[in-house]
mmCIF file with all atom_site columns, C-alpha atoms in Angstrom:
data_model
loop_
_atom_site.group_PDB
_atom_site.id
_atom_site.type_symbol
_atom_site.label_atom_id
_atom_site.label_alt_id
_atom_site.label_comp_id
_atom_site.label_asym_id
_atom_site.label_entity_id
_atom_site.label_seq_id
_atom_site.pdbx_PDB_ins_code
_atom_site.Cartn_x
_atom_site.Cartn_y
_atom_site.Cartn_z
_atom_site.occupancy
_atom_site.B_iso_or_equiv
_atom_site.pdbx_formal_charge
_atom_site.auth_seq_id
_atom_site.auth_comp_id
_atom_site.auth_asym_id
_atom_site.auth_atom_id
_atom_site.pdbx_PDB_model_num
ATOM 1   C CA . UNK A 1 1   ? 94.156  127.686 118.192 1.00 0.00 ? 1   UNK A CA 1
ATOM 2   C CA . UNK A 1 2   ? 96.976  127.987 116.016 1.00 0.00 ? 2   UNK A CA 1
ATOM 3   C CA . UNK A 1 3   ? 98.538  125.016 114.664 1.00 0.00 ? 3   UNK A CA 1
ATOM 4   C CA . UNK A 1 4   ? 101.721 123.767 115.981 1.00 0.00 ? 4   UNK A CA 1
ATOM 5   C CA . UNK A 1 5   ? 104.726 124.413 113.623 1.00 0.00 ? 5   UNK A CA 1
ATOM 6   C CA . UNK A 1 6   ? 106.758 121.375 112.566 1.00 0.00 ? 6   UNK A CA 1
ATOM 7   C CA . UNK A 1 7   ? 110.408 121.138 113.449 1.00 0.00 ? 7   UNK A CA 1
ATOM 8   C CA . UNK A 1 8   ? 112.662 120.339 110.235 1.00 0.00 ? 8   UNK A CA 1
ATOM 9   C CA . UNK A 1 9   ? 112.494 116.639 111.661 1.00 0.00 ? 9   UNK A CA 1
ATOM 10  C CA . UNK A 1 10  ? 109.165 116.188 111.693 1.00 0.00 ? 10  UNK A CA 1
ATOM 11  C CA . UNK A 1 11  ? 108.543 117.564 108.380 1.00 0.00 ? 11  UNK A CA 1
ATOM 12  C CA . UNK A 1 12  ? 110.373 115.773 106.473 1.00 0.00 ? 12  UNK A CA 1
ATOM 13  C CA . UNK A 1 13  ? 108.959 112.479 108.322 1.00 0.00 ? 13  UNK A CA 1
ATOM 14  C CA . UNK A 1 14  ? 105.730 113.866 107.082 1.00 0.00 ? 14  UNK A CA 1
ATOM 15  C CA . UNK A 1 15  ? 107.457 113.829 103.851 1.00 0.00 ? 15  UNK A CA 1
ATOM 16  C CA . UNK A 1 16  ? 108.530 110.423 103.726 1.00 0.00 ? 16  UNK A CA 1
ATOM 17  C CA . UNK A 1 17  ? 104.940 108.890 105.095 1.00 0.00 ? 17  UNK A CA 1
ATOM 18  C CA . UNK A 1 18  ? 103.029 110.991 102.512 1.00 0.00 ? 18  UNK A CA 1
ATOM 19  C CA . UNK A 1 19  ? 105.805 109.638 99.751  1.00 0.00 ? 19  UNK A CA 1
ATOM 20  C CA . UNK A 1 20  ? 105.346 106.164 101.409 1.00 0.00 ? 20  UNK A CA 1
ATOM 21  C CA . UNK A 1 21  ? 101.430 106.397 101.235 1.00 0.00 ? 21  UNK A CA 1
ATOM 22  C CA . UNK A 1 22  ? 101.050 107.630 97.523  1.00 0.00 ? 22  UNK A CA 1
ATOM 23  C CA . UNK A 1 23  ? 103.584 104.719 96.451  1.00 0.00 ? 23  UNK A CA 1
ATOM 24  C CA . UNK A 1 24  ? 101.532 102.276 97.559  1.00 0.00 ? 24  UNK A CA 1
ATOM 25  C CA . UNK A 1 25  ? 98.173  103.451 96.005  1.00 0.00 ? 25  UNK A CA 1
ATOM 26  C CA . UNK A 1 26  ? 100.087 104.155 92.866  1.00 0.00 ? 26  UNK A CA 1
ATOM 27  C CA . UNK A 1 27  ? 101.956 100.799 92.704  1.00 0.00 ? 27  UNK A CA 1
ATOM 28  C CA . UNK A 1 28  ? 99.131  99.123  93.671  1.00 0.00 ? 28  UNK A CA 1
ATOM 29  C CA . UNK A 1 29  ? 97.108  100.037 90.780  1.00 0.00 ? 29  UNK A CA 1
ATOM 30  C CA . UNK A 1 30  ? 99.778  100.411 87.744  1.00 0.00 ? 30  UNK A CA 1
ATOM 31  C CA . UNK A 1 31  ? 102.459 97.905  89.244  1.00 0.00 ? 31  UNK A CA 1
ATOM 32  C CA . UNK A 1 32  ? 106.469 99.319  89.957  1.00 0.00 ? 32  UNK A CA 1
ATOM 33  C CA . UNK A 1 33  ? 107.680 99.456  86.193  1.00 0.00 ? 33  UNK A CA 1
ATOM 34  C CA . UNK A 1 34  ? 105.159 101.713 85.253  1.00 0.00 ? 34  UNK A CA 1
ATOM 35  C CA . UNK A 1 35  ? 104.603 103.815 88.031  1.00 0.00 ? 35  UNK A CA 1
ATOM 36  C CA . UNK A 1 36  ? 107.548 106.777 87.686  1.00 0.00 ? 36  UNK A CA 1
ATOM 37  C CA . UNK A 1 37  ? 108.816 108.984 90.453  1.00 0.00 ? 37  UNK A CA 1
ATOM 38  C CA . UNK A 1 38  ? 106.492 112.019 89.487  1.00 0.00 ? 38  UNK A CA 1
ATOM 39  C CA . UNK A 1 39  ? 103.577 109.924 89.674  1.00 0.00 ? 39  UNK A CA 1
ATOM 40  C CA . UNK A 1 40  ? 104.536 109.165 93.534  1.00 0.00 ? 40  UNK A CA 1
ATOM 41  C CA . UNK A 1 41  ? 105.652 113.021 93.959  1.00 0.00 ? 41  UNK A CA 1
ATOM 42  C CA . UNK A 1 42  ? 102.253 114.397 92.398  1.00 0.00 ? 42  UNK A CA 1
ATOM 43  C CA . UNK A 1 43  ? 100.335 111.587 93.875  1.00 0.00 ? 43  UNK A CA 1
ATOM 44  C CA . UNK A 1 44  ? 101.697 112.902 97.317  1.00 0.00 ? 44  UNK A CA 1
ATOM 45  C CA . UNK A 1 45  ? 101.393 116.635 96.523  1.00 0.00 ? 45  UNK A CA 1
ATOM 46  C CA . UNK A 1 46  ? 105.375 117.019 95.861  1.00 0.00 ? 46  UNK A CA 1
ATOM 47  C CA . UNK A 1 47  ? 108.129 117.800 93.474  1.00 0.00 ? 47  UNK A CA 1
ATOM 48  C CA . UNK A 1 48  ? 110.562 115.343 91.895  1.00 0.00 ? 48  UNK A CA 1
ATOM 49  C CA . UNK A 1 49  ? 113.177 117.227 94.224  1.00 0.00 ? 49  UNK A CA 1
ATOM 50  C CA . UNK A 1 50  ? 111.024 116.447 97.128  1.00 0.00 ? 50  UNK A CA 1
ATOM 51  C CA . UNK A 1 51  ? 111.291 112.487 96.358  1.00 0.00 ? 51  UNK A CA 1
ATOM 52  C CA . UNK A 1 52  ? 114.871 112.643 96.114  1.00 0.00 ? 52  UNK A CA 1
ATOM 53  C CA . UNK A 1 53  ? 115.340 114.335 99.311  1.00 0.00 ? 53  UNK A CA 1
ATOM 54  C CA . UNK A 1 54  ? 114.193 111.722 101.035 1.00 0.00 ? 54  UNK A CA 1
ATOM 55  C CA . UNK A 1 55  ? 114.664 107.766 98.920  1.00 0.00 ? 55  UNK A CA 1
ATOM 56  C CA . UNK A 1 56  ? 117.835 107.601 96.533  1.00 0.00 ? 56  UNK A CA 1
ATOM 57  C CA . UNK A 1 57  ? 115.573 105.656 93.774  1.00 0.00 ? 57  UNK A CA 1
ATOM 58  C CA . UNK A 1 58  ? 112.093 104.511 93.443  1.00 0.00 ? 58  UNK A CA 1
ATOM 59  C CA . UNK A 1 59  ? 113.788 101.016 94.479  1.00 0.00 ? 59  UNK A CA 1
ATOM 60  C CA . UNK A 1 60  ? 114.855 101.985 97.685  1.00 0.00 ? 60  UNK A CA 1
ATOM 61  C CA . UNK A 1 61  ? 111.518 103.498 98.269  1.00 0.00 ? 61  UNK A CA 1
ATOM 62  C CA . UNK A 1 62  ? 109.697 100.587 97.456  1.00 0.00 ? 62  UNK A CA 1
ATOM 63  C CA . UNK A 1 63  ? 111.715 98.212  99.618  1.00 0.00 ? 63  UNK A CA 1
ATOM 64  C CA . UNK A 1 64  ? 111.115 101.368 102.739 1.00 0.00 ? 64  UNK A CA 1
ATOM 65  C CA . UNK A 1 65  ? 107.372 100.611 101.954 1.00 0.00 ? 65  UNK A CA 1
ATOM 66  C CA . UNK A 1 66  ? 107.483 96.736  102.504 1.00 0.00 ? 66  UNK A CA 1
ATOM 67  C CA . UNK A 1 67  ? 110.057 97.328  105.549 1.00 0.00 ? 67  UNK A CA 1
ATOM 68  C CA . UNK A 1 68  ? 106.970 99.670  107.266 1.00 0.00 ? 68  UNK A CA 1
ATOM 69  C CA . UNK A 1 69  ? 104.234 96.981  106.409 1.00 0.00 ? 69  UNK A CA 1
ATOM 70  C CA . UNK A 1 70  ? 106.271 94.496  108.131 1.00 0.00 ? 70  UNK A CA 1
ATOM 71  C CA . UNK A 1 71  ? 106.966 96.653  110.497 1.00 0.00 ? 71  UNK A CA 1
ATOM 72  C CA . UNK A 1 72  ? 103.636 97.148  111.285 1.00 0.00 ? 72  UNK A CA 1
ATOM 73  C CA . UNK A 1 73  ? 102.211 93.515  111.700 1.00 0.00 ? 73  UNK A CA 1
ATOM 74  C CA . UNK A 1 74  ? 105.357 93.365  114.298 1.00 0.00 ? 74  UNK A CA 1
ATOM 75  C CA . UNK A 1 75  ? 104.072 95.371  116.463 1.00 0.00 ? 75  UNK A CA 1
ATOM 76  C CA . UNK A 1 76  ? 100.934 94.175  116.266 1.00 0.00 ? 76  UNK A CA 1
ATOM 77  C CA . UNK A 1 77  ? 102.123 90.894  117.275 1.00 0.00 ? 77  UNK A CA 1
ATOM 78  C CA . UNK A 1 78  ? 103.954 92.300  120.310 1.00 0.00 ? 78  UNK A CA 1
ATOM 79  C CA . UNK A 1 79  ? 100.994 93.722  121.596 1.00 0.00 ? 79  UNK A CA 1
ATOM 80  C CA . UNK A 1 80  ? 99.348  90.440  121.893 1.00 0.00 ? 80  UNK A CA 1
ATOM 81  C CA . UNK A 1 81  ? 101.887 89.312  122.992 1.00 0.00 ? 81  UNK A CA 1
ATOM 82  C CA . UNK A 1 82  ? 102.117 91.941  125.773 1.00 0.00 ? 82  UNK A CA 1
ATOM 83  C CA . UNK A 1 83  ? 98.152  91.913  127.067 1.00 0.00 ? 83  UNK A CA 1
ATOM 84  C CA . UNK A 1 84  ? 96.842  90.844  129.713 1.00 0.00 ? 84  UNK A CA 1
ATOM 85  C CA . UNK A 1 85  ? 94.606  88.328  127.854 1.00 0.00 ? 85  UNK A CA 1
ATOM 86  C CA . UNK A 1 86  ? 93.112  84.653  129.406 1.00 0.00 ? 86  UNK A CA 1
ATOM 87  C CA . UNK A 1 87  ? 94.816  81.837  127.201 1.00 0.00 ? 87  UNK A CA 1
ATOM 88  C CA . UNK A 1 88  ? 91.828  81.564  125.273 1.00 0.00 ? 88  UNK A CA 1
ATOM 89  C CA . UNK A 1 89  ? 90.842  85.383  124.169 1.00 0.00 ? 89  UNK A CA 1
ATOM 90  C CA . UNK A 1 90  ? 94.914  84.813  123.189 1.00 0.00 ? 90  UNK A CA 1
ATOM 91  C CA . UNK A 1 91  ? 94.065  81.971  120.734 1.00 0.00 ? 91  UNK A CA 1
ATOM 92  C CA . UNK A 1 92  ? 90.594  84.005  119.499 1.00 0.00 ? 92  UNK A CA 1
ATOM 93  C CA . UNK A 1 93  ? 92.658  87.388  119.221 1.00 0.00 ? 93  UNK A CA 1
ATOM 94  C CA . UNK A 1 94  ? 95.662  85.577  117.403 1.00 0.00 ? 94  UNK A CA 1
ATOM 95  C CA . UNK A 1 95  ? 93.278  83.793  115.205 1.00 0.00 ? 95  UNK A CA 1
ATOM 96  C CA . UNK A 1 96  ? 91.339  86.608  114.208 1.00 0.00 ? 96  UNK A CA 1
ATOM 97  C CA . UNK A 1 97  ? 94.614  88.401  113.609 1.00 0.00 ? 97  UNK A CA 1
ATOM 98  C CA . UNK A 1 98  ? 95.888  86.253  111.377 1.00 0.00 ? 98  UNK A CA 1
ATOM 99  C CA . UNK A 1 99  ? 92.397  86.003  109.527 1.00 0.00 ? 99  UNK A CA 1
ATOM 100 C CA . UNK A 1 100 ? 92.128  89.301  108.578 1.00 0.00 ? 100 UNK A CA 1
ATOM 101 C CA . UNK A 1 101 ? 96.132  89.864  107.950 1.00 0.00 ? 101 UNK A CA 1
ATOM 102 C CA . UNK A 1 102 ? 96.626  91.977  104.459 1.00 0.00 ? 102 UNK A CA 1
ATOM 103 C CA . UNK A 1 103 ? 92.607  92.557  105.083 1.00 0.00 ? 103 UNK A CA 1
ATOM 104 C CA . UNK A 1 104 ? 94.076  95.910  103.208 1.00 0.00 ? 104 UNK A CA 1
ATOM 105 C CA . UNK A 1 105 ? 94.207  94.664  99.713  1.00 0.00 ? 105 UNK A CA 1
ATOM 106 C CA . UNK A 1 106 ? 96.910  97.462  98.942  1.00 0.00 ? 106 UNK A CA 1
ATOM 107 C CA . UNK A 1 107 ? 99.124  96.211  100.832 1.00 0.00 ? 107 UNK A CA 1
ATOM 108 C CA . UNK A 1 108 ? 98.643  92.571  99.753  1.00 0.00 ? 108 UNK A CA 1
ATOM 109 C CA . UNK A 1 109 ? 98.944  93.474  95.819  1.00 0.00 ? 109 UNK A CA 1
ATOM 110 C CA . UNK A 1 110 ? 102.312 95.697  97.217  1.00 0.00 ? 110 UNK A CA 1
ATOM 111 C CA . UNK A 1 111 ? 103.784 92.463  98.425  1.00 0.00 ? 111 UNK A CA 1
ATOM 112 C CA . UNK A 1 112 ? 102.484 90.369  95.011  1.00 0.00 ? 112 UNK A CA 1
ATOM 113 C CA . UNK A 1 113 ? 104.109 93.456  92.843  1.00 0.00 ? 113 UNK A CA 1
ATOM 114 C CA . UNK A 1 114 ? 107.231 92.585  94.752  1.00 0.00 ? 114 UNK A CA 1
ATOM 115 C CA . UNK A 1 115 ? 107.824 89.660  94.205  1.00 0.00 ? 115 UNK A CA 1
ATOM 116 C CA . UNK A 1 116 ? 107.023 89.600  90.597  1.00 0.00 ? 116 UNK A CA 1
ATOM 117 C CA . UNK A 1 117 ? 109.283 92.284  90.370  1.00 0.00 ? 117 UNK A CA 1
ATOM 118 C CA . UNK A 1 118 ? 111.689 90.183  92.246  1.00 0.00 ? 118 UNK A CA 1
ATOM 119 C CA . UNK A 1 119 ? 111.143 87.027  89.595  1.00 0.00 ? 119 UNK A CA 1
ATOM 120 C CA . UNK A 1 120 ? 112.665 89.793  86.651  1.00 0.00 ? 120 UNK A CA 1
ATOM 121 C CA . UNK A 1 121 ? 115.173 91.196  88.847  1.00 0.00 ? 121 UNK A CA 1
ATOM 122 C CA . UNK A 1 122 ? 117.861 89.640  90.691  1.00 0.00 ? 122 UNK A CA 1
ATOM 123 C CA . UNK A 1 123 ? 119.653 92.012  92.132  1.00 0.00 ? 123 UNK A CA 1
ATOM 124 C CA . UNK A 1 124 ? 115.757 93.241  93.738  1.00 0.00 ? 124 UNK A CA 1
ATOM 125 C CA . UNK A 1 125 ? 115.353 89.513  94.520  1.00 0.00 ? 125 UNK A CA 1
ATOM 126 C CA . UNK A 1 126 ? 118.006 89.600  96.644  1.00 0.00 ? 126 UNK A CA 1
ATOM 127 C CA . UNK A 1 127 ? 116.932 92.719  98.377  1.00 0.00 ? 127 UNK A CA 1
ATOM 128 C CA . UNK A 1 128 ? 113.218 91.393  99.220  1.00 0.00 ? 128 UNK A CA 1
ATOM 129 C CA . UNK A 1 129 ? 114.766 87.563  99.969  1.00 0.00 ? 129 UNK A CA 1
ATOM 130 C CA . UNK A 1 130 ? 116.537 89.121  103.020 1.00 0.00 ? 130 UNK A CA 1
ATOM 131 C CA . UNK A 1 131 ? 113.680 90.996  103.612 1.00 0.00 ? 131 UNK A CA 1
ATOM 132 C CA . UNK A 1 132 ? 111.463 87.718  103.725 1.00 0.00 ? 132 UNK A CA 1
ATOM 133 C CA . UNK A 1 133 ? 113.897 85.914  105.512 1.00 0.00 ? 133 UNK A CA 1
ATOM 134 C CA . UNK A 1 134 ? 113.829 88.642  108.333 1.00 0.00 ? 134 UNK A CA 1
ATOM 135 C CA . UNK A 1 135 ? 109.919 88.502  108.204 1.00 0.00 ? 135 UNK A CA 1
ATOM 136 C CA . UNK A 1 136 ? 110.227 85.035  108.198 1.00 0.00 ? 136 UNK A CA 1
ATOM 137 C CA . UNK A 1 137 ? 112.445 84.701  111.493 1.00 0.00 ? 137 UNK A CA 1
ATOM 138 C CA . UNK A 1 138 ? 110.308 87.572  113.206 1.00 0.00 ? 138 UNK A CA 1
ATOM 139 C CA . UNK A 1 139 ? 106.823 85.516  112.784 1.00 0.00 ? 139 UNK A CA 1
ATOM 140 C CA . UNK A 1 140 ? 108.963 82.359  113.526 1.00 0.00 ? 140 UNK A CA 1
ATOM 141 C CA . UNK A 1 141 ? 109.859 84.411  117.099 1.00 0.00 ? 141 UNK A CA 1
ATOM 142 C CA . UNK A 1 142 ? 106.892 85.688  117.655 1.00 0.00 ? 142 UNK A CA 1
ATOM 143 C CA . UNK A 1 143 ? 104.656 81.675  116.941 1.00 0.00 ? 143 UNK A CA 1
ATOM 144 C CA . UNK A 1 144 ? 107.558 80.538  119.696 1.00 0.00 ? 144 UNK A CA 1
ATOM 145 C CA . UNK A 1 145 ? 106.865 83.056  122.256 1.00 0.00 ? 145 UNK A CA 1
ATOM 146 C CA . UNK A 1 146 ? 102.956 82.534  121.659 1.00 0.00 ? 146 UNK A CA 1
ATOM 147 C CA . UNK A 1 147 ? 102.914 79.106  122.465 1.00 0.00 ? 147 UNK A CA 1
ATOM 148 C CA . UNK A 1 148 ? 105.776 79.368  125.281 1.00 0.00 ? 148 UNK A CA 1
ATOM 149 C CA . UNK A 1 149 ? 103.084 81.913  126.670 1.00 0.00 ? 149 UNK A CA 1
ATOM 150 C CA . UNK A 1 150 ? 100.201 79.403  126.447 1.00 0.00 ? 150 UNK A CA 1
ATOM 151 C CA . UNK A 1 151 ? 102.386 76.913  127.415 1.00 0.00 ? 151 UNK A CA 1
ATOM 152 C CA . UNK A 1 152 ? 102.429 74.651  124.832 1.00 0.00 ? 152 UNK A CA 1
ATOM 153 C CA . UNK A 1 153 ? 104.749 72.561  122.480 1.00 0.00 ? 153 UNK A CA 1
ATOM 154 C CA . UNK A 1 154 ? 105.710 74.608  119.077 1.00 0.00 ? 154 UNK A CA 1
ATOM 155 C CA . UNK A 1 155 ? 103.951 71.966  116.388 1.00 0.00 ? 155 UNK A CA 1
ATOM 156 C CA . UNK A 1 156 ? 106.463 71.709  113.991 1.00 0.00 ? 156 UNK A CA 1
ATOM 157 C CA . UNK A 1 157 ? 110.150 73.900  113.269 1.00 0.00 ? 157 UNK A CA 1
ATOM 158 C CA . UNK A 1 158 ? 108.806 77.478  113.286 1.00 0.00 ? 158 UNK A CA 1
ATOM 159 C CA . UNK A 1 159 ? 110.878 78.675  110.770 1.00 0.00 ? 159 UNK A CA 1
ATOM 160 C CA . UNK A 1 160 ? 108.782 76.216  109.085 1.00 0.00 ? 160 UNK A CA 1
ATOM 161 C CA . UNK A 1 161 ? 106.107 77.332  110.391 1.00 0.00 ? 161 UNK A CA 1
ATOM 162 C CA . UNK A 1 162 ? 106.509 81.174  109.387 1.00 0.00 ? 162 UNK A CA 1
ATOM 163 C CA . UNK A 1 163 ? 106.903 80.649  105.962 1.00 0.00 ? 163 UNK A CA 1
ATOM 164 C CA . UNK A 1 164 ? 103.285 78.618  105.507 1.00 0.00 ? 164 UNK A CA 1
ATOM 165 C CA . UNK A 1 165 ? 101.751 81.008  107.047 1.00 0.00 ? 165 UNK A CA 1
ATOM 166 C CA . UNK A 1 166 ? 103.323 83.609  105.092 1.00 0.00 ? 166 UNK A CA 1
ATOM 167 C CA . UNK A 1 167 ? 102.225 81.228  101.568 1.00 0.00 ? 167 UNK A CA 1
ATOM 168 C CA . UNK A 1 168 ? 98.817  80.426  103.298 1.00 0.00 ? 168 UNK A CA 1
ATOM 169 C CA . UNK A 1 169 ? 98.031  83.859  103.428 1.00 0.00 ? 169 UNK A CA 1
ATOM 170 C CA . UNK A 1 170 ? 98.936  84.794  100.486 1.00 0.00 ? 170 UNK A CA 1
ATOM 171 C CA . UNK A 1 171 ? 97.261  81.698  98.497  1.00 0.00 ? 171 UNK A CA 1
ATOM 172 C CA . UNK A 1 172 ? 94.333  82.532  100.089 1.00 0.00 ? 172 UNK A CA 1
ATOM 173 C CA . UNK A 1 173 ? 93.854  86.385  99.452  1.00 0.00 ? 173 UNK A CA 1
ATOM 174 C CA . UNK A 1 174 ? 94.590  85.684  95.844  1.00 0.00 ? 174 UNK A CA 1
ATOM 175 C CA . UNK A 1 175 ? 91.629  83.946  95.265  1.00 0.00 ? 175 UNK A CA 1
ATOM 176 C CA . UNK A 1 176 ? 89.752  86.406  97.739  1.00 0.00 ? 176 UNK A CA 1
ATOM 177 C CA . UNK A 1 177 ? 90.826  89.267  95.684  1.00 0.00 ? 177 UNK A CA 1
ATOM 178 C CA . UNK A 1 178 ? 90.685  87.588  91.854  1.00 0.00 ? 178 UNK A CA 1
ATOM 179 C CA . UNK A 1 179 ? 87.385  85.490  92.565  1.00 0.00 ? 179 UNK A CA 1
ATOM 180 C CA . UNK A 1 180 ? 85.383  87.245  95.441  1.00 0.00 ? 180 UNK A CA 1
ATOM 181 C CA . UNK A 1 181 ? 82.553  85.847  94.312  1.00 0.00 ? 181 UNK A CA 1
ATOM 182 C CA . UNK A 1 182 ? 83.699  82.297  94.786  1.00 0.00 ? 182 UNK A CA 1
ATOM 183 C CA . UNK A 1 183 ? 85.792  82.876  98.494  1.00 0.00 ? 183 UNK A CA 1
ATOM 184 C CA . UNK A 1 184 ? 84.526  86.198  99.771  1.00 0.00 ? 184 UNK A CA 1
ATOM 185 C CA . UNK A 1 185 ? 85.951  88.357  102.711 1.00 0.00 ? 185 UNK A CA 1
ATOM 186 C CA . UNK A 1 186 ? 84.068  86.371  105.419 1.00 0.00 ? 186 UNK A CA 1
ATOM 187 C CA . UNK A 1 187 ? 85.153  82.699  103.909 1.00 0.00 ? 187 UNK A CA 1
ATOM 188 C CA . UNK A 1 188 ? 88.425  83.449  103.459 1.00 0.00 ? 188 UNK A CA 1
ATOM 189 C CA . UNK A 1 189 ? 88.613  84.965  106.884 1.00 0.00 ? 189 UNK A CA 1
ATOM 190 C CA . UNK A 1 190 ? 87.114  82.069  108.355 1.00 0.00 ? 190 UNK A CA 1
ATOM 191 C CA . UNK A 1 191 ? 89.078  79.212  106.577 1.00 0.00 ? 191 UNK A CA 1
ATOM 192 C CA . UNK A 1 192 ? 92.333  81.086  107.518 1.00 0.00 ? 192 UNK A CA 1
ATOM 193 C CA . UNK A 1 193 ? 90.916  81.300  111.264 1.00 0.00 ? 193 UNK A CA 1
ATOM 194 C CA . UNK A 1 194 ? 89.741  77.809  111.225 1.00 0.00 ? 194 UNK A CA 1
ATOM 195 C CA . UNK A 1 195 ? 93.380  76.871  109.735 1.00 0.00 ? 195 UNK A CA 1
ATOM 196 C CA . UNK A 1 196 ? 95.472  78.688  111.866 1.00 0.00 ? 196 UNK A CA 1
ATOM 197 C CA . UNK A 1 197 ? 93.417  77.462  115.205 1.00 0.00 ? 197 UNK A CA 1
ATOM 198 C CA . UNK A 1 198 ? 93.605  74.024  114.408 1.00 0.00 ? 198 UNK A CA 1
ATOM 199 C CA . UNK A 1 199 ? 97.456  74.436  113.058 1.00 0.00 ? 199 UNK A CA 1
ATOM 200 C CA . UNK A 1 200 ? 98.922  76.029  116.316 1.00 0.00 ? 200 UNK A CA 1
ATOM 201 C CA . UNK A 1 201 ? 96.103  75.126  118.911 1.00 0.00 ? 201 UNK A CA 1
ATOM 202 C CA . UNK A 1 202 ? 94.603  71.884  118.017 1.00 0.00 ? 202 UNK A CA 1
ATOM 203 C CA . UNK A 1 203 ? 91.286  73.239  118.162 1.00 0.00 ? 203 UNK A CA 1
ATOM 204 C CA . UNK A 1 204 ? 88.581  71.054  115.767 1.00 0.00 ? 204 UNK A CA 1
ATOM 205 C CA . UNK A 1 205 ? 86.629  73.136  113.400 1.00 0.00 ? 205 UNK A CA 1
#
């Protein structure tokens, strides 16, 4: 059966994703000074001219890539939100979520790169702060609606809330990553479980 061809639309969405995808392996392993546009075009099977087509510098590509990771963990939250689960598979589901969150270690070391990057350059700082703040008030939203939906109070501000999560995490899977043989995959999952149930649920380890 012959393969369907793409409209121009579609293409160049294909474009951008397979841009998207080799900037993150690339980053991830050489950091954002020293990984150049043609790295991310060859890494992705594609021209210079191809890159520009679609991001106006390897900045605004960068910041595209952090905007679809959040993007993603979003809409994984909504759909949680939206199932048709018993209060506690919720709490088991939202605490084995938020376990294995950044389980990908590309995109953890994406979000480290960036805010390095971030530390050396202000006017990028201020891109990714509003881009954390966002994050922030979406996780804030969606630890509200959670515990509206399991009817019970919201612990502490969740503003608040959001952005130790956000540092837990991130504490965590740096030690995961850097000294696996001291907090492996399965600990670090499990402390961040244990953390997060008895944070937002009460629930005793």
């Amino acid at each position: 059966m012959p393969r369907k061809r793409l409209t121009r639309e579609e293409s160049r969405e294909q474009t951008r994703l397979r841009l998207l995808d080799a900037a993150a392996v690339a980053i991830a392993k050489k950091g954002l000074t020293a990984t150049s546009v043609e790295d991310i075009a060859g890494q992705a099977g594609y021209t210079r001219g191809a890159f520009y087509s679609n991001f106006k510098s390897k900045t605004d590509l960068f910041i595209e890539l952090l905007k679809r990771d959040h993007i993603s963990i979003q809409e994984d939250l909504q759909r949680l939100l939206d199932a048709d689960l018993s209060s506690d598979d919720l709490q088991k589901q939202l605490a084995q979520f938020y376990a294995q969150c950044y389980r990908d270690h590309t995109s953890y070391i994406v979000w480290a790169e960036a805010r390095l990057h971030a530390v050396r350059d202000a006017k990028f700082r201020q891109r990714l702060n509003t881009l954390c703040l966002e994050k922030r008030d979406t996780i804030a939203y969606f630890i509200a609606q959670f515990c509206k939906r399991l009817d019970m109070p919201v612990p502490a501000a969740a503003k608040d809330l959001a952005l130790a999560s956000m540092g837990l995490i991130d504490g965590v899977l740096y030690f995961n990553i850097t000294m696996p043989n001291e907090l492996s995959d399965a600990a670090a999952e499990s402390v961040l479980s244990t953390i997060f149930s008895a944070t937002f649920f009460g629930n005793k380890p």
